[in-house]
Amino acid sequence: MKNSRREFIKVAGISALGVAAASPVLNALASGGEVAHEEKKVVVKEESSVDSPYKTNKSAIHGARWGMVINTSMIDAKKAAKITAVCHAIHNVPEIPNKKQEIKWIWPDKFEHVFPDKEDPYLAEKFKEMPVMALCNHCDNPPCVRACPTKATFKNSEGIVMMDFHRCIGCRFCMAACPYGSRSFNFSDPRKFLDPAKIDPAFPTRMKGVVEKCNLCAERLAIGKIPACVEASEGAIVFGDLADPKSEVRKLLNSNFTIRRKEALGTLPSVYYII
Amino acid sequence: MNDKKIAIAGLTVFIVLFTLPFWWNMAKAKPAPKPVISDKARAAGACIESKDVMAKSHMKLLDEWRVLAVREGKRTFVNSKGVEHNVSFSTGENSCLGCHNNKAEFCDKCHTYANVTPYCWDCHLDQKESAK
Ligand code: SF4
Ligand code: SF4
């Protein structure tokens, strides 16, 4: 028994080697010489990372772990609406009348909804009515990433939890995994709810059956701009590299008492709140 | 042995019927359409790679682009001549569709002929369509 198994493995190994060695030859034979040559130009470069034809933009801004500090007392209902509108406009987020199907990247909510674990019957009135901006927390330990079977949701090298819409199969596991309701599902074609005159061609729309959420304006960081909500907040939201002790966000964390959403869950949000 | 003739006749009919779609297509086949190069693309002088490479491998290149731009944040492409290009299919002037702003004559023509329906446009916006 033992002997024959060993024989089998030997033969299997040798055949595998043979196939591996023969495949370039077979490939060359399969596609006419000229075509193989043309296609190689593109493909070979992709494989060798040393000589990759791809680079990050010169104008891009980089961080080791991007994060935000939101100063809630500086945001009133009007500013909250403005911040939401700016983000949703540049990312072509549709406004869907049916509340159950709405799509949100950033939105104002009540304190008790954003911080349900800070429930307190004696919470001062002003906090009860104050709009608190909620968005994806770009968690350092993101459960949504672990849940996604296709790696459509992933954490990039700068700490942003990204969606690769090309890969999303709409299983919604990530939505079940996110404890903050940061994700929205496209129950129907979002373009039906977008004003064609207002669609921004600078950002693709989504399609039916895909999940979406805040991407921390990764497309803006790539061209050297800070997130749109930060710009629109007039100083109420500060953006920066949490890993850099000299960054503005770290300075704020040093000089203020801040809280994060549902800290006890261990998702390690990158969005901090000064109340 | 007597059935030989019938069998051969039956087989012939079967083969003709079975391959009919191929004959049909051959008879119907039109020459491949030539994509119309927009004025803007013409004015630019050259695409990011040679015409041949683009015609044969644009889908591969775009597939690479979407992975590298979204997943690795690499949005600058250095072509075989060493010239840098913005990695973007549809966002603004400095993108594929920014130059090839005639989707119907440039993209759709060949795609329709080849009977392929790429789903790029489910999300990416055709500049003209959105300008309307
Ligand atoms: S807030 Fe939700 S969607 Fe965002 S990274 Fe954390 S778990 Fe994922
Ligand atoms: S819905 Fe999309 S992003 Fe969410 S887990 Fe499924 S494949 Fe991943």
Short mmCIF file of N, CA, C and O and ligand atoms in Angstrom, two decimals, chain A residues 136-139 142-144 161 178-180 182-183 213, ligand 1:
data_model
loop_
_atom_site.label_atom_id
_atom_site.label_comp_id
_atom_site.label_asym_id
_atom_site.label_seq_id
_atom_site.Cartn_x
_atom_site.Cartn_y
_atom_site.Cartn_z
N CYS A 136 -18.83 55.34 7.36
CA CYS A 136 -18.00 54.15 7.59
C CYS A 136 -16.82 54.56 8.45
O CYS A 136 -16.21 55.60 8.25
N ASN A 137 -16.50 53.75 9.44
CA ASN A 137 -15.43 54.08 10.38
C ASN A 137 -14.04 53.67 9.90
O ASN A 137 -13.06 53.87 10.60
N HIS A 138 -13.97 53.05 8.76
CA HIS A 138 -12.69 52.56 8.23
C HIS A 138 -11.92 51.86 9.34
O HIS A 138 -10.78 52.21 9.66
N CYS A 139 -12.61 50.89 9.93
CA CYS A 139 -12.10 50.16 11.09
C CYS A 139 -10.73 49.55 10.81
O CYS A 139 -10.46 49.10 9.69
N PRO A 142 -11.61 45.44 10.53
CA PRO A 142 -12.96 45.52 9.95
C PRO A 142 -13.65 44.17 9.75
O PRO A 142 -13.17 43.33 8.98
N PRO A 143 -14.75 43.94 10.43
CA PRO A 143 -15.47 42.67 10.26
C PRO A 143 -16.04 42.51 8.85
O PRO A 143 -16.19 41.39 8.36
N CYS A 144 -16.35 43.62 8.19
CA CYS A 144 -16.92 43.54 6.84
C CYS A 144 -15.93 42.89 5.88
O CYS A 144 -16.31 42.15 4.98
N VAL A 161 -10.89 51.26 4.23
CA VAL A 161 -11.66 50.06 3.89
C VAL A 161 -12.40 50.38 2.59
O VAL A 161 -13.26 51.26 2.55
N CYS A 178 -21.13 44.43 9.41
CA CYS A 178 -20.83 45.78 9.89
C CYS A 178 -21.77 46.15 11.03
O CYS A 178 -22.98 46.17 10.86
N PRO A 179 -21.22 46.46 12.21
CA PRO A 179 -22.09 46.77 13.35
C PRO A 179 -22.60 48.22 13.34
O PRO A 179 -23.24 48.64 14.29
N TYR A 180 -22.29 48.97 12.29
CA TYR A 180 -22.63 50.39 12.29
C TYR A 180 -23.65 50.77 11.21
O TYR A 180 -23.96 51.94 11.05
N SER A 182 -23.11 50.99 8.14
CA SER A 182 -22.43 51.93 7.25
C SER A 182 -22.63 51.62 5.78
O SER A 182 -22.20 52.38 4.93
N ARG A 183 -23.23 50.46 5.51
CA ARG A 183 -23.29 50.00 4.12
C ARG A 183 -24.71 50.01 3.58
O ARG A 183 -25.65 49.71 4.30
N LYS A 213 -20.58 52.21 0.02
CA LYS A 213 -20.36 52.95 1.27
C LYS A 213 -19.27 53.98 1.03
O LYS A 213 -18.66 54.01 -0.04
S1 SF4 C 1 -17.72 50.85 9.77
FE1 SF4 C 1 -18.63 48.96 8.98
S2 SF4 C 1 -18.24 49.06 6.79
FE2 SF4 C 1 -16.87 50.55 7.72
S3 SF4 C 1 -14.95 49.40 8.06
FE3 SF4 C 1 -16.13 49.27 9.96
S4 SF4 C 1 -17.26 47.35 9.76
FE4 SF4 C 1 -16.57 47.89 7.69
#
